[in-house]
CSV table of C-alpha atoms in Angstrom, one decimal:
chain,number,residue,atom,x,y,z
A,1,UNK,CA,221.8,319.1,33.6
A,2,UNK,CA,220.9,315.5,33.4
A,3,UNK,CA,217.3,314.4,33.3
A,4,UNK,CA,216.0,311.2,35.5
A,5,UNK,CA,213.0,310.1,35.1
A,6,UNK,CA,212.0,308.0,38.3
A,7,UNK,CA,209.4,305.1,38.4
A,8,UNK,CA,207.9,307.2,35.9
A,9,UNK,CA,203.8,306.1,34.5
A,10,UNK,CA,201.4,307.0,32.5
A,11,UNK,CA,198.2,305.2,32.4
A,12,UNK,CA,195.3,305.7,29.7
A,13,UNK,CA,192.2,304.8,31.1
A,14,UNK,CA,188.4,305.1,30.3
A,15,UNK,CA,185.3,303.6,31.5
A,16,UNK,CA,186.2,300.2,29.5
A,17,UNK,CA,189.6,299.8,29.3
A,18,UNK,CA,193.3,300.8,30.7
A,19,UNK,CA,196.4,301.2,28.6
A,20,UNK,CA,199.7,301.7,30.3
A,21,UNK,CA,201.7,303.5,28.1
A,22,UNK,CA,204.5,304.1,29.5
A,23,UNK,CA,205.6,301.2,32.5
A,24,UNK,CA,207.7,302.2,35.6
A,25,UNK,CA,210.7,304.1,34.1
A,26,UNK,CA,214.1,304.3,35.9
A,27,UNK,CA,216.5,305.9,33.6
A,28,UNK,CA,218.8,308.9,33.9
A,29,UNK,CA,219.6,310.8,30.3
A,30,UNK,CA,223.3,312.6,30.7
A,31,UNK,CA,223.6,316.3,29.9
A,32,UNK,CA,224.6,317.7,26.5
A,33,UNK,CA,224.0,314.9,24.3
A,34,UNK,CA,221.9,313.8,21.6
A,35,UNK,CA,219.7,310.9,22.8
A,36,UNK,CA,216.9,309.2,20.8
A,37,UNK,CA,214.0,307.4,21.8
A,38,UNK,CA,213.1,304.5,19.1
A,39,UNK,CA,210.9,302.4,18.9
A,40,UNK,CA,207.3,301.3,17.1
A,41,UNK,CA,204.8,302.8,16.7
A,42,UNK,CA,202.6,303.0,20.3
A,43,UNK,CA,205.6,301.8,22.2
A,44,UNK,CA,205.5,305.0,24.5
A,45,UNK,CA,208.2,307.2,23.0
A,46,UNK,CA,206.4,310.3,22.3
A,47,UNK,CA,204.1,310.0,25.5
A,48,UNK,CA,207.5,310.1,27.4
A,49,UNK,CA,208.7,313.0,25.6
A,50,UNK,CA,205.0,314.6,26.2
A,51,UNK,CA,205.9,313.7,30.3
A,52,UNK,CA,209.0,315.1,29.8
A,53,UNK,CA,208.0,318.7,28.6
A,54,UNK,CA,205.1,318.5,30.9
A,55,UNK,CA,202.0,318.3,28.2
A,56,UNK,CA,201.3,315.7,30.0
A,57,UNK,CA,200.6,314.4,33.5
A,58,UNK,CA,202.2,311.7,34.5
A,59,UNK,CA,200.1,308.8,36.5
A,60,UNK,CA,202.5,308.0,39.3
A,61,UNK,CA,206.8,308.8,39.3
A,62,UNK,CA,208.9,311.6,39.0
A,63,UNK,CA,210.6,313.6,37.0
A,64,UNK,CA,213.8,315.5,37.9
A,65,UNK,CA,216.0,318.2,35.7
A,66,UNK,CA,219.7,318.0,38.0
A,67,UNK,CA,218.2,318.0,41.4
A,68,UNK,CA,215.1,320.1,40.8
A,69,UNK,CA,211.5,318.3,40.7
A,70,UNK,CA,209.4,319.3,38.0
A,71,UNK,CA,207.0,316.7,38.1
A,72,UNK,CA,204.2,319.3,39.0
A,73,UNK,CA,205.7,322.1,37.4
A,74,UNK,CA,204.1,323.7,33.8
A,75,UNK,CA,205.9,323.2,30.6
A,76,UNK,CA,206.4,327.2,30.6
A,77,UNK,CA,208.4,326.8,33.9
A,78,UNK,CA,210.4,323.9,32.4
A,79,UNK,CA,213.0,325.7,30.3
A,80,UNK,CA,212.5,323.6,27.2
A,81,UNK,CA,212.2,324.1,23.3
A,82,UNK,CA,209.8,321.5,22.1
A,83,UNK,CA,210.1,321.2,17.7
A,84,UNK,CA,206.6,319.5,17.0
A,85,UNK,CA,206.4,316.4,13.8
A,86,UNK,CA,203.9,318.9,12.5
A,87,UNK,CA,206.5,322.3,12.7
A,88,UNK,CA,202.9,324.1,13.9
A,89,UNK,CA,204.3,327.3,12.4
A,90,UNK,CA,201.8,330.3,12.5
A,91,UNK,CA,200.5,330.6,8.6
A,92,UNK,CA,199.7,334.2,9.2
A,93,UNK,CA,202.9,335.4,10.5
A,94,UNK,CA,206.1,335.9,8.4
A,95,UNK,CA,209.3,333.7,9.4
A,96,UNK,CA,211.1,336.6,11.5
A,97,UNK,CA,207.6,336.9,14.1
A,98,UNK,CA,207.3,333.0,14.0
A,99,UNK,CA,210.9,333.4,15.8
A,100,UNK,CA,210.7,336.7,18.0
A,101,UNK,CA,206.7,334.8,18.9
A,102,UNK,CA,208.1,333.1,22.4
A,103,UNK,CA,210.4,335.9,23.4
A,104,UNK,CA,207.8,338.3,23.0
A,105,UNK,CA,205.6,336.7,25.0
A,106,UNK,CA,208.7,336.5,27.4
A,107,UNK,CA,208.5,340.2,27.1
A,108,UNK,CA,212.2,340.6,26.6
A,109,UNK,CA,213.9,343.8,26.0
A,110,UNK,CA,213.1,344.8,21.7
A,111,UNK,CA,217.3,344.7,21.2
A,112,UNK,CA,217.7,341.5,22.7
A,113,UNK,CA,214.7,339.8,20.4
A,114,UNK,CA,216.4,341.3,17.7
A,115,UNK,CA,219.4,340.0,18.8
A,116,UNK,CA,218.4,336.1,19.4
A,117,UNK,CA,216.4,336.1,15.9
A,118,UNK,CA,219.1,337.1,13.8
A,119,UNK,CA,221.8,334.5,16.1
A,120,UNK,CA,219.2,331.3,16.0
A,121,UNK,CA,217.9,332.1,11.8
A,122,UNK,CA,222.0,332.1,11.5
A,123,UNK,CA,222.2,329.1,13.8
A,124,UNK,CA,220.1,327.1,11.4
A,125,UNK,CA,220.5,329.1,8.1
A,126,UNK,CA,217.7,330.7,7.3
A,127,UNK,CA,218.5,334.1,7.3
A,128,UNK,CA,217.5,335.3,3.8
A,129,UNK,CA,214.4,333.3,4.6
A,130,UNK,CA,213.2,335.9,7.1
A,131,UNK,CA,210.3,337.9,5.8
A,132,UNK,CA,208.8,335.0,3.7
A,133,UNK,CA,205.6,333.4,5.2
A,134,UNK,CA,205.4,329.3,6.2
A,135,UNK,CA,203.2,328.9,3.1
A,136,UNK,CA,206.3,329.9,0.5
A,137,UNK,CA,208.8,327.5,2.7
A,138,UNK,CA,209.8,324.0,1.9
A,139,UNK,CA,209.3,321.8,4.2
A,140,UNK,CA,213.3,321.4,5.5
A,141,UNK,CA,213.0,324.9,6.0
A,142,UNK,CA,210.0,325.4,7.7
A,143,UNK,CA,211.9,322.6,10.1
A,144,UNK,CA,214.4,324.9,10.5
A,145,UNK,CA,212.1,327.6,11.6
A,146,UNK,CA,210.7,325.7,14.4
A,147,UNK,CA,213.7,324.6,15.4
A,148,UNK,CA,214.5,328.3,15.7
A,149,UNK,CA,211.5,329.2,17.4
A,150,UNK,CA,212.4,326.7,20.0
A,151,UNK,CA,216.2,327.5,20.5
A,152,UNK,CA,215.5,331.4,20.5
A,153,UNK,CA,214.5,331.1,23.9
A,154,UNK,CA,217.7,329.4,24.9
A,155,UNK,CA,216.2,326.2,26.5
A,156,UNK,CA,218.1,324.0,28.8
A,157,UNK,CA,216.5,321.2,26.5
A,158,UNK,CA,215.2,320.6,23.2
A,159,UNK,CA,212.5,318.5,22.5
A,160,UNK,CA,212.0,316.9,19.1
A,161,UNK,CA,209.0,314.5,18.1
A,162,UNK,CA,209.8,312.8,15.0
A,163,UNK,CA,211.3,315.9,13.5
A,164,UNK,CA,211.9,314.7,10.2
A,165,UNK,CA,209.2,312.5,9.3
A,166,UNK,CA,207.5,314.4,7.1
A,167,UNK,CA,210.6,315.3,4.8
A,168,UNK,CA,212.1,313.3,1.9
A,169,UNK,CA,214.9,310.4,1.7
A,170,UNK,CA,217.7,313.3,1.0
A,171,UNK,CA,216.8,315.9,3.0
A,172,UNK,CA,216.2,313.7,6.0
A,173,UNK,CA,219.8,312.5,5.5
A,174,UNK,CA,221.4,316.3,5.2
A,175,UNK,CA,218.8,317.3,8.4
A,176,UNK,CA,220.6,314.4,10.4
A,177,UNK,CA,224.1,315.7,9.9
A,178,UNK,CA,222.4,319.7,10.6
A,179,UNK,CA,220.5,318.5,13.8
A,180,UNK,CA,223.6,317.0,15.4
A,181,UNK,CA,225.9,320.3,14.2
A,182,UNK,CA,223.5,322.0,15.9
A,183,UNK,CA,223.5,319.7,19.3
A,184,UNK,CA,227.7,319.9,19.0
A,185,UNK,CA,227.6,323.4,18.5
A,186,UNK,CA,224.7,324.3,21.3
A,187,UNK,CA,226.1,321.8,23.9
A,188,UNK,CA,222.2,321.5,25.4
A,189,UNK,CA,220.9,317.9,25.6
A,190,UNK,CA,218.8,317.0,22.5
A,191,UNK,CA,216.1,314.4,23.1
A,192,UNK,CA,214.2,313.3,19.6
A,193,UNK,CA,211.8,310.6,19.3
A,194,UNK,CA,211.9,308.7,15.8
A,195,UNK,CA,210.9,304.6,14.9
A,196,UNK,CA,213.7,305.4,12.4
A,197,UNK,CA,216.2,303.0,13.3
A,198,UNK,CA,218.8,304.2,10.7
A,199,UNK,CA,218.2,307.4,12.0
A,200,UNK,CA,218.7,307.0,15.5
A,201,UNK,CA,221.8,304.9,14.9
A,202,UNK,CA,223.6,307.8,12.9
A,203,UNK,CA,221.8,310.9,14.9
A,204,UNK,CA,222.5,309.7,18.7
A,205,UNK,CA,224.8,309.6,21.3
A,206,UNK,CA,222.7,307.5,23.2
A,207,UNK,CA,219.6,305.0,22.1
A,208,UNK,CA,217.1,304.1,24.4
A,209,UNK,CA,214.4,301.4,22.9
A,210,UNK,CA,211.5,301.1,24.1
A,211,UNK,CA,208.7,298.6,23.4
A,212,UNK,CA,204.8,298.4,25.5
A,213,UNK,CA,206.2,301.3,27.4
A,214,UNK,CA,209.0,299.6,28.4
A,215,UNK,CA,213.0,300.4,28.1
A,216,UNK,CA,214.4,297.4,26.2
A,217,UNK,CA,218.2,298.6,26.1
A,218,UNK,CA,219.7,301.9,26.5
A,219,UNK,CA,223.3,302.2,25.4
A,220,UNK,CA,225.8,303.4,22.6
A,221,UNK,CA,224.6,302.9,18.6
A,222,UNK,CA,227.5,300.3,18.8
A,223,UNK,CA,226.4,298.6,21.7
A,224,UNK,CA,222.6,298.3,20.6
A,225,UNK,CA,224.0,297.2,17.2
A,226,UNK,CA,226.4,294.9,18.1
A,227,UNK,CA,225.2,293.6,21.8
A,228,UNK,CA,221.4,293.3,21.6
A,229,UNK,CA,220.0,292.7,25.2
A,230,UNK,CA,217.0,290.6,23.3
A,231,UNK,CA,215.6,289.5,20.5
A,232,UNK,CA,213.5,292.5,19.9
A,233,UNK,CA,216.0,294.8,19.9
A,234,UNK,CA,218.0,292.5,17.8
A,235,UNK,CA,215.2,292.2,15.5
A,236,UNK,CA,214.1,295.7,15.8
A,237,UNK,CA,217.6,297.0,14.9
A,238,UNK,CA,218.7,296.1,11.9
A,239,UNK,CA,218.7,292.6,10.5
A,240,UNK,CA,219.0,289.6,12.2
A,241,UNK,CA,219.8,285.5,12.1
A,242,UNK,CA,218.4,284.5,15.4
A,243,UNK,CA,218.5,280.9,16.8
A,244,UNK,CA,217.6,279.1,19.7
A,245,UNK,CA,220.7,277.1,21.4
A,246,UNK,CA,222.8,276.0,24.4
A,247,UNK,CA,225.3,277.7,25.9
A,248,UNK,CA,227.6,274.3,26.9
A,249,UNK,CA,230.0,276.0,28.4
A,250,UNK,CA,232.5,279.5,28.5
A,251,UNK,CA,233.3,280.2,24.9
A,252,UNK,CA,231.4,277.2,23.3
A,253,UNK,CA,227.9,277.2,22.0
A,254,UNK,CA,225.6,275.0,20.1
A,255,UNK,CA,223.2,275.7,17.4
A,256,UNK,CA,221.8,274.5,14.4
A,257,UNK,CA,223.4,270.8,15.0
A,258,UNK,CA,227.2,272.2,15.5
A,259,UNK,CA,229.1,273.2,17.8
A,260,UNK,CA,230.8,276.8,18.0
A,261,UNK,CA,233.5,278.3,19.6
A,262,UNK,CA,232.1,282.3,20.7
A,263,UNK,CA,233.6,284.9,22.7
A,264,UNK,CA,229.9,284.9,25.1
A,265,UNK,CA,231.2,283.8,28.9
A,266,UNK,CA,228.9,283.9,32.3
A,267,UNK,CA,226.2,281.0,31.8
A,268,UNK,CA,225.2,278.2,33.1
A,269,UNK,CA,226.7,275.0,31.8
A,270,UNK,CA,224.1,274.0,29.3
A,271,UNK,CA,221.8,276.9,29.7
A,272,UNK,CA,219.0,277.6,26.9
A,273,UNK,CA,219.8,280.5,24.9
A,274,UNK,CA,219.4,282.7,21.6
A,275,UNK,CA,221.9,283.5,19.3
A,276,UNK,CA,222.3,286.5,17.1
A,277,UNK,CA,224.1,286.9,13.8
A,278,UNK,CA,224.3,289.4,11.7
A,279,UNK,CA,223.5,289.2,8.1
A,280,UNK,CA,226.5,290.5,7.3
A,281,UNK,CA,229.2,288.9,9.6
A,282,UNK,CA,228.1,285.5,8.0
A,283,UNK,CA,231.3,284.9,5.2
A,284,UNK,CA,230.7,283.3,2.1
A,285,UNK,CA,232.4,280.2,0.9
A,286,UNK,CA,232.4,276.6,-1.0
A,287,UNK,CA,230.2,273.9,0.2
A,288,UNK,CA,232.6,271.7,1.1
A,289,UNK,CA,234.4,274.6,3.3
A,290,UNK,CA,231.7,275.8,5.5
A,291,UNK,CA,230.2,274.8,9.1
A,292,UNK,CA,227.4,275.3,7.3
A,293,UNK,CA,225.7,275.2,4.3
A,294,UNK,CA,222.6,275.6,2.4
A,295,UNK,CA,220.8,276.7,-0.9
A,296,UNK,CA,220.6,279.6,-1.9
A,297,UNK,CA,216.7,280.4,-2.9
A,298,UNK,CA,216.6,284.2,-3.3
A,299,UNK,CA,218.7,287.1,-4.1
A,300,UNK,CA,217.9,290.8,-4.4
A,301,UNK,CA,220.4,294.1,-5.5
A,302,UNK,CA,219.9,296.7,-2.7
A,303,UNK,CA,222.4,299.2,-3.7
A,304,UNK,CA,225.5,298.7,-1.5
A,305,UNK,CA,224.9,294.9,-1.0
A,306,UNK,CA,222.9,291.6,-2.0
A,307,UNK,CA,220.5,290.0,0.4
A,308,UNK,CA,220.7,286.6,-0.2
A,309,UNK,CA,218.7,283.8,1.5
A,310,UNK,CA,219.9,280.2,1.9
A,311,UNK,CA,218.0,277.9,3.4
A,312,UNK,CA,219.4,275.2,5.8
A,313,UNK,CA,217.4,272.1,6.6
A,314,UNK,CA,214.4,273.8,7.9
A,315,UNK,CA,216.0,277.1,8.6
A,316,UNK,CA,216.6,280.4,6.4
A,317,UNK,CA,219.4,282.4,6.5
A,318,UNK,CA,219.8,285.8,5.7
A,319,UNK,CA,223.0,287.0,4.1
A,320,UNK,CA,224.3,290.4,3.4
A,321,UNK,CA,227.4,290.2,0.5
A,322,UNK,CA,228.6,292.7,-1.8
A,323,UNK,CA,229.2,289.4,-3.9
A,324,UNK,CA,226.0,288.0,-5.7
A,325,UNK,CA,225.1,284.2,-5.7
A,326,UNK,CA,222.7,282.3,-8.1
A,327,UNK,CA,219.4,281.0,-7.0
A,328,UNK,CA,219.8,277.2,-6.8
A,329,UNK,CA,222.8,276.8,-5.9
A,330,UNK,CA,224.5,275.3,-2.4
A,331,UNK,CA,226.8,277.8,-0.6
A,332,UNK,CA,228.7,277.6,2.5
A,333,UNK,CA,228.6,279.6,5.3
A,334,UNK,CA,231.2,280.2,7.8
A,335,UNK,CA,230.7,282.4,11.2
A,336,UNK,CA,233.5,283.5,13.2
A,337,UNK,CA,233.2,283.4,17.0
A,338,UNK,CA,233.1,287.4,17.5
A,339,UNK,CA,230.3,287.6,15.0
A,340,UNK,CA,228.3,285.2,17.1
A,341,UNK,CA,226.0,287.1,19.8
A,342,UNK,CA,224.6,285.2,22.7
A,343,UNK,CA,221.6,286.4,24.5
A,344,UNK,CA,219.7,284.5,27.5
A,345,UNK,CA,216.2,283.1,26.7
A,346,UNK,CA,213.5,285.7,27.1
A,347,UNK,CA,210.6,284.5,29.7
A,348,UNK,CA,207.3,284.3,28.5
């Protein structure tokens, strides 16, 4: 069931001031995949989400699940899980009622609550974890318990607002590779909101960015990675060299006082443009052998690589190596036209 969300608005307004959270939406999100929605903080991800599960009203638009309109429909009617950043987990109860909660008030049949509690706590492996209140949980696994709670009644969708922000480096990382097991194994479509943008790279099938309530790019981890749309994406995801230049014709750009061959076709002849590199795709090499070159004035260990600066005339540089190089000294940089990303000039 895919989800389309048409012209879609919400406006916040008071006596005083109006804040459009979320701007004219046109997108349509395929069916059984795992799609996030990044981007900073007030960019309109989790009021979307909100729209989505029908918390809350939109201002003008529609929203469609396959060819149904549930714009004006409750989020009871909806047939979505939502998993809250929170977990909002009832203290009092132990982990088996937190489950069996929804399908009770569903008033299913006792064998078939039975049944779904013991399917979803194996689902997402808390089985043994059952009769223990939230209180004696860790957090991962209270995660796990509102997850359950929202699969157990078997939505069409599941709805997840930041769902692992509150839980450590590690755990995060192991929840990632769960959430998507989970997704593969379910086959339901998975929408999760995070400004993670590590996170959303390694989780989704499909990104969709979003900044001042508007989609920025929506596409494939590899295409937002590698084929930023703008420079806020390209700066949002990831690190990024970016540099104003001209396009002077197919396969040939200009920036930083040299001329480039690129693989970038489709401008104008001598068309104003940006150009994305990425810290990484930037080789290494002797002063003398570069089309560039600089000096280098900082480098810092971070684990799997260096990040090395190097400044250029009157720009900086920033280099990703797994090869260190000494502060002071002049280094050569050499780009090769497939790392080189050309975007057109944003309007102001």
């Amino acid at each position: 069931m895919d989800i389309r969300l048409v012209n879609l608005t919400k406006i916040f307004a008071d006596k005083n001031s109006e804040v459009r959270a979320v701007d004219n939406l046109d997108i349509t999100i395929p069916s059984g995949k795992l799609i996030g929605l990044l981007g900073p903080s007030g960019c309109g991800k989790s009021t979307t989400l909100y729209m989505i599960a029908g918390l809350l009203e939109p201002s003008s638009g529609q929203i469609f699940f396959g060819e149904d309109d549930v714009t004006a429909l409750s989020a009871e009617k909806r047939g979505i899980g939502l998993v809250f950043q929170n977990y909002a987990l009832y203290p009092h109860m132990t982990v088996r009622q937190n489950i069996m909660f929804p399908l009770q008030n569903m008033k299913l049949p006792k064998a078939e609550i039975l049944a779904r509690t013991v399917k979803y706590s194996r689902l997402v492996g808390i089985e043994e974890l059952l009769d223990r209140k939230p209180k004696q949980l860790s957090g991962g696994q209270q995660q796990r318990v509102a997850i359950a709670r929202a699969l157990v009644k078997e939505p069409k969708v599941l709805l997840l607002d930041e769902p692992l922000g509150a839980l450590d480096l590690k755990l995060r990382q192991e929840m990632q590779i769960e959430l998507k097991r989970m997704q593969q194994k379910l086959g339901i479509t998975f929408i999760f909101v995070t400004h993670d943008q590590e996170e959303a790279l390694s989780m989704s099938d499909t990104i969709v960015v979003m900044n001042k309530g508007k989609i920025q790019q929506m596409g494939t981890p590899e295409d937002i990675y590698n084929e930023p749309k703008n420079s806020f994406v390209a700066r949002f995801i990831g690190e990024s060299n970016i540099f104003d230049g001209i396009m002077l014709d197919d396969f040939k750009v200009e920036f930083c006082g040299k001329l480039f061959d690129c693989v970038d076709k489709g401008f104008e002849k001598n068309e104003n443009i940006e150009v994305v590199i990425r810290p990484e795709d930037i080789k290494m090499v002797e002063p003398n052998e570069g089309m560039l070159k600089g000096i280098v004035t900082s480098t810092v260990f971070k684990g799997v690589h260096y990040e090395i600066l190097v400044k250029e005339n009157d720009r900086v540089w920033m280099l990703h190596n797994t090869k260190s190089a000494e502060v002071g000294s002049e280094l050569g940089m050499d780009i090769y036209p497939e790392d080189i990303h050309i975007m057109r000039k944003e309007e102001n």
